[in-house]
Each structure stands twice: as structure tokens, then as C-alpha cells.
C-alpha positions as protocol buffer text, in pm:
chain_id: "A"
residue {
  index: 1
  type: GLY
  ca { x: 10758 y: 346 z: 6198 }
}
residue {
  index: 2
  type: ALA
  ca { x: 10790 y: 224 z: 5841 }
}
residue {
  index: 3
  type: GLY
  ca { x: 10544 y: -59 z: 5895 }
}
residue {
  index: 4
  type: TRP
  ca { x: 10258 y: 201 z: 5904 }
}
residue {
  index: 5
  type: ALA
  ca { x: 10359 y: 369 z: 5578 }
}
residue {
  index: 6
  type: PRO
  ca { x: 10149 y: 148 z: 5339 }
}
residue {
  index: 7
  type: ALA
  ca { x: 9837 y: 168 z: 5562 }
}
residue {
  index: 8
  type: LEU
  ca { x: 9881 y: 541 z: 5595 }
}
residue {
  index: 9
  type: ALA
  ca { x: 9918 y: 581 z: 5218 }
}
residue {
  index: 10
  type: THR
  ca { x: 9608 y: 375 z: 5160 }
}
residue {
  index: 11
  type: LEU
  ca { x: 9414 y: 588 z: 5415 }
}
residue {
  index: 12
  type: ARG
  ca { x: 9528 y: 915 z: 5260 }
}
residue {
  index: 13
  type: ALA
  ca { x: 9434 y: 792 z: 4911 }
}
residue {
  index: 14
  type: GLU
  ca { x: 9083 y: 662 z: 5006 }
}
residue {
  index: 15
  type: LEU
  ca { x: 8977 y: 919 z: 5272 }
}
residue {
  index: 16
  type: PRO
  ca { x: 8875 y: 1196 z: 5024 }
}
residue {
  index: 17
  type: ALA
  ca { x: 8642 y: 960 z: 4832 }
}
residue {
  index: 18
  type: PHE
  ca { x: 8496 y: 818 z: 5156 }
}
residue {
  index: 19
  type: THR
  ca { x: 8422 y: 1163 z: 5305 }
}
residue {
  index: 20
  type: ALA
  ca { x: 8266 y: 1279 z: 4974 }
}
residue {
  index: 21
  type: GLU
  ca { x: 8039 y: 974 z: 4971 }
}
residue {
  index: 22
  type: LEU
  ca { x: 7950 y: 1016 z: 5344 }
}
residue {
  index: 23
  type: ALA
  ca { x: 7865 y: 1383 z: 5293 }
}
residue {
  index: 24
  type: GLU
  ca { x: 7642 y: 1291 z: 4995 }
}
residue {
  index: 25
  type: HIS
  ca { x: 7477 y: 1022 z: 5202 }
}
residue {
  index: 26
  type: LEU
  ca { x: 7405 y: 1250 z: 5499 }
}
residue {
  index: 27
  type: ILE
  ca { x: 7271 y: 1529 z: 5277 }
}
residue {
  index: 28
  type: GLY
  ca { x: 7050 y: 1270 z: 5106 }
}
residue {
  index: 29
  type: GLU
  ca { x: 6910 y: 1160 z: 5447 }
}
residue {
  index: 30
  type: GLU
  ca { x: 6844 y: 1521 z: 5539 }
}
residue {
  index: 31
  type: THR
  ca { x: 6664 y: 1610 z: 5212 }
}
residue {
  index: 32
  type: GLU
  ca { x: 6496 y: 1278 z: 5130 }
}
residue {
  index: 33
  type: LEU
  ca { x: 6406 y: 1097 z: 5456 }
}
residue {
  index: 34
  type: GLN
  ca { x: 6334 y: 1360 z: 5714 }
}
residue {
  index: 35
  type: PRO
  ca { x: 6041 y: 1508 z: 5516 }
}
residue {
  index: 36
  type: VAL
  ca { x: 5875 y: 1164 z: 5503 }
}
residue {
  index: 37
  type: GLY
  ca { x: 5863 y: 1145 z: 5880 }
}
residue {
  index: 38
  type: ARG
  ca { x: 5746 y: 1507 z: 5915 }
}
residue {
  index: 39
  type: LYS
  ca { x: 5471 y: 1454 z: 5661 }
}
residue {
  index: 40
  type: HIS
  ca { x: 5343 y: 1124 z: 5775 }
}
residue {
  index: 41
  type: VAL
  ca { x: 5401 y: 1115 z: 6150 }
}
residue {
  index: 42
  type: PRO
  ca { x: 5234 y: 1383 z: 6353 }
}
residue {
  index: 43
  type: ILE
  ca { x: 5461 y: 1566 z: 6596 }
}
residue {
  index: 44
  type: ASP
  ca { x: 5261 y: 1438 z: 6903 }
}
residue {
  index: 45
  type: VAL
  ca { x: 5326 y: 1084 z: 6788 }
}
residue {
  index: 46
  type: GLN
  ca { x: 5699 y: 1156 z: 6745 }
}
residue {
  index: 47
  type: LYS
  ca { x: 5710 y: 1297 z: 7098 }
}
residue {
  index: 48
  type: GLU
  ca { x: 5533 y: 999 z: 7244 }
}
residue {
  index: 49
  type: VAL
  ca { x: 5770 y: 757 z: 7071 }
}
residue {
  index: 50
  type: MET
  ca { x: 6066 y: 950 z: 7217 }
}
residue {
  index: 51
  type: ARG
  ca { x: 5907 y: 960 z: 7559 }
}
residue {
  index: 52
  type: LYS
  ca { x: 5855 y: 581 z: 7550 }
}
residue {
  index: 53
  type: ILE
  ca { x: 6214 y: 530 z: 7438 }
}
residue {
  index: 54
  type: PHE
  ca { x: 6328 y: 742 z: 7735 }
}
residue {
  index: 55
  type: GLU
  ca { x: 6113 y: 562 z: 7982 }
}
residue {
  index: 56
  type: MET
  ca { x: 6203 y: 215 z: 7851 }
}
residue {
  index: 57
  type: THR
  ca { x: 6580 y: 269 z: 7838 }
}
residue {
  index: 58
  type: PRO
  ca { x: 6788 y: 220 z: 8154 }
}
residue {
  index: 59
  type: ALA
  ca { x: 6933 y: 537 z: 8296 }
}
residue {
  index: 60
  type: THR
  ca { x: 7286 y: 382 z: 8272 }
}
residue {
  index: 61
  type: VAL
  ca { x: 7237 y: 348 z: 7900 }
}
residue {
  index: 62
  type: LEU
  ca { x: 7100 y: 699 z: 7849 }
}
residue {
  index: 63
  type: ALA
  ca { x: 7388 y: 848 z: 8054 }
}
residue {
  index: 64
  type: ASP
  ca { x: 7623 y: 702 z: 7792 }
}
residue {
  index: 65
  type: PHE
  ca { x: 7394 y: 760 z: 7495 }
}
residue {
  index: 66
  type: PHE
  ca { x: 7341 y: 1139 z: 7524 }
}
residue {
  index: 67
  type: PRO
  ca { x: 7703 y: 1243 z: 7552 }
}
residue {
  index: 68
  type: TRP
  ca { x: 7811 y: 999 z: 7283 }
}
residue {
  index: 69
  type: VAL
  ca { x: 7562 y: 1119 z: 7032 }
}
residue {
  index: 70
  type: VAL
  ca { x: 7600 y: 1488 z: 7104 }
}
residue {
  index: 71
  type: GLY
  ca { x: 7981 y: 1456 z: 7122 }
}
residue {
  index: 72
  type: ASN
  ca { x: 7991 y: 1292 z: 6779 }
}
residue {
  index: 73
  type: MET
  ca { x: 7774 y: 1548 z: 6599 }
}
residue {
  index: 74
  type: PRO
  ca { x: 7995 y: 1776 z: 6390 }
}
residue {
  index: 75
  type: LEU
  ca { x: 7782 y: 2092 z: 6415 }
}
residue {
  index: 76
  type: THR
  ca { x: 7656 y: 2283 z: 6718 }
}
residue {
  index: 77
  type: GLY
  ca { x: 7326 y: 2333 z: 6539 }
}
residue {
  index: 78
  type: GLN
  ca { x: 7276 y: 1964 z: 6522 }
}
residue {
  index: 79
  type: ARG
  ca { x: 7363 y: 1924 z: 6887 }
}
residue {
  index: 80
  type: VAL
  ca { x: 7111 y: 2198 z: 6974 }
}
residue {
  index: 81
  type: LYS
  ca { x: 6845 y: 2047 z: 6762 }
}
residue {
  index: 82
  type: PHE
  ca { x: 6898 y: 1696 z: 6916 }
}
residue {
  index: 83
  type: CYS
  ca { x: 6868 y: 1834 z: 7269 }
}
residue {
  index: 84
  type: ARG
  ca { x: 6566 y: 2045 z: 7200 }
}
residue {
  index: 85
  type: CYS
  ca { x: 6384 y: 1750 z: 7041 }
}
residue {
  index: 86
  type: TRP
  ca { x: 6437 y: 1552 z: 7358 }
}
residue {
  index: 87
  type: LEU
  ca { x: 6329 y: 1852 z: 7559 }
}
residue {
  index: 88
  type: TRP
  ca { x: 6006 y: 1872 z: 7363 }
}
residue {
  index: 89
  type: ALA
  ca { x: 5941 y: 1496 z: 7438 }
}
residue {
  index: 90
  type: VAL
  ca { x: 6052 y: 1491 z: 7808 }
}
residue {
  index: 91
  type: PRO
  ca { x: 6079 y: 1854 z: 7927 }
}
residue {
  index: 92
  type: GLU
  ca { x: 6071 y: 1744 z: 8294 }
}
residue {
  index: 93
  type: ARG
  ca { x: 6400 y: 1561 z: 8234 }
}
residue {
  index: 94
  type: ALA
  ca { x: 6593 y: 1866 z: 8096 }
}
residue {
  index: 95
  type: GLN
  ca { x: 6831 y: 1889 z: 8393 }
}
residue {
  index: 96
  type: GLN
  ca { x: 6882 y: 1508 z: 8412 }
}
residue {
  index: 97
  type: ILE
  ca { x: 6981 y: 1507 z: 8043 }
}
residue {
  index: 98
  type: GLY
  ca { x: 7195 y: 1810 z: 8103 }
}
residue {
  index: 99
  type: ALA
  ca { x: 7375 y: 1639 z: 8393 }
}
residue {
  index: 100
  type: TRP
  ca { x: 7456 y: 1336 z: 8167 }
}
residue {
  index: 101
  type: LEU
  ca { x: 7583 y: 1577 z: 7899 }
}
residue {
  index: 102
  type: ALA
  ca { x: 7786 y: 1791 z: 8141 }
}
residue {
  index: 103
  type: LEU
  ca { x: 7972 y: 1480 z: 8268 }
}
residue {
  index: 104
  type: GLY
  ca { x: 8028 y: 1337 z: 7920 }
}
residue {
  index: 105
  type: LEU
  ca { x: 8114 y: 1635 z: 7700 }
}
residue {
  index: 106
  type: ASP
  ca { x: 8435 y: 1839 z: 7688 }
}
residue {
  index: 107
  type: ALA
  ca { x: 8404 y: 2192 z: 7834 }
}
residue {
  index: 108
  type: PRO
  ca { x: 8392 y: 2390 z: 7502 }
}
residue {
  index: 109
  type: THR
  ca { x: 8115 y: 2169 z: 7362 }
}
residue {
  index: 110
  type: TRP
  ca { x: 7917 y: 2203 z: 7688 }
}
residue {
  index: 111
  type: ALA
  ca { x: 7956 y: 2578 z: 7692 }
}
residue {
  index: 112
  type: ARG
  ca { x: 7846 y: 2617 z: 7335 }
}
residue {
  index: 113
  type: LEU
  ca { x: 7549 y: 2389 z: 7392 }
}
residue {
  index: 114
  type: THR
  ca { x: 7427 y: 2555 z: 7707 }
}
residue {
  index: 115
  type: ALA
  ca { x: 7457 y: 2902 z: 7554 }
}
residue {
  index: 116
  type: GLN
  ca { x: 7178 y: 2792 z: 7318 }
}
residue {
  index: 117
  type: VAL
  ca { x: 6992 y: 2541 z: 7543 }
}
residue {
  index: 118
  type: PRO
  ca { x: 7025 y: 2688 z: 7893 }
}
residue {
  index: 119
  type: GLU
  ca { x: 6742 y: 2483 z: 8029 }
}
residue {
  index: 120
  type: ILE
  ca { x: 6959 y: 2174 z: 8039 }
}
residue {
  index: 121
  type: VAL
  ca { x: 7206 y: 2329 z: 8296 }
}
residue {
  index: 122
  type: PRO
  ca { x: 7169 y: 2119 z: 8612 }
}
residue {
  index: 123
  type: ARG
  ca { x: 7038 y: 2287 z: 8921 }
}
residue {
  index: 124
  type: GLY
  ca { x: 7307 y: 2474 z: 9106 }
}
residue {
  index: 125
  type: ALA
  ca { x: 7571 y: 2439 z: 8829 }
}
residue {
  index: 126
  type: PRO
  ca { x: 7737 y: 2736 z: 8674 }
}
residue {
  index: 127
  type: GLY
  ca { x: 7486 y: 2899 z: 8433 }
}
residue {
  index: 128
  type: TRP
  ca { x: 7175 y: 2758 z: 8614 }
}
residue {
  index: 129
  type: LYS
  ca { x: 6888 y: 3000 z: 8652 }
}
residue {
  index: 130
  type: LYS
  ca { x: 6588 y: 2940 z: 8869 }
}
residue {
  index: 131
  type: TYR
  ca { x: 6343 y: 3068 z: 8609 }
}
residue {
  index: 132
  type: GLY
  ca { x: 6400 y: 3027 z: 8243 }
}
């Protein structure tokens, strides 16, 4: 009721500035930080680091991690890029990653993702194909 009115008014007043600053921060990361890694860390090293992370992290953690990250990305292109990066690092785990995502994402997000990254569809699930 009325007890929420001051908090809601504060949120409405501060949210536009917050989202503008967040957008500026994220764009800055994209334009300023990503090129540093691309320039100074060879792709094979990046893949090896990701493979080691995958191997060292318990499956129970990864099963929560993948859907949480993908589900919180605002754009389908970001979700696709995230998944493809993991598939470059651990291609033999594509269907395992897909199973975690299928269980943790809403149906529309899963459908949009698998339309662009069909190799993550778990064996026997709708949309799975024996050969790529």
C-alpha cells in the first residue's frame, strides 16, 4: 500500500540515471576491455583457460551457471556468442551444456538459442539432429 510509495518514487526517480550509467559502463567494457584480451591473449590460450575452468568446476555449479548467465543476458546475440565460445573450448560438451540450458531457460529463450546454436540440443530432444 501507501508504505511503498516513497520507495517507489525514489526508484522511479533514480532508475533512468542508473540505467544510463550501466549502459555506458557496458559499452565501455565492450569497446575498451575486450580488444585488450583479443590483442594480447591468443585464442588457443583463451580456449585452454575456458577448458580448465570447465574441468575444474563441479557439474552442479555449471548446471546452475550456464542457465543463470544465459538467462540474464539481454540480447540473443550475446547468448549465442557466449554458447559458441564455450563450444569452441569444449566442443565435446555441447549437448551437456545444452541439457543444462534446456532445463534452466524458459521455452522462448531456449527456442531462440537453439535456432542459432543447434549443436547444443541434447540427443533425442526436439530439434536434435544426428549430423550437424
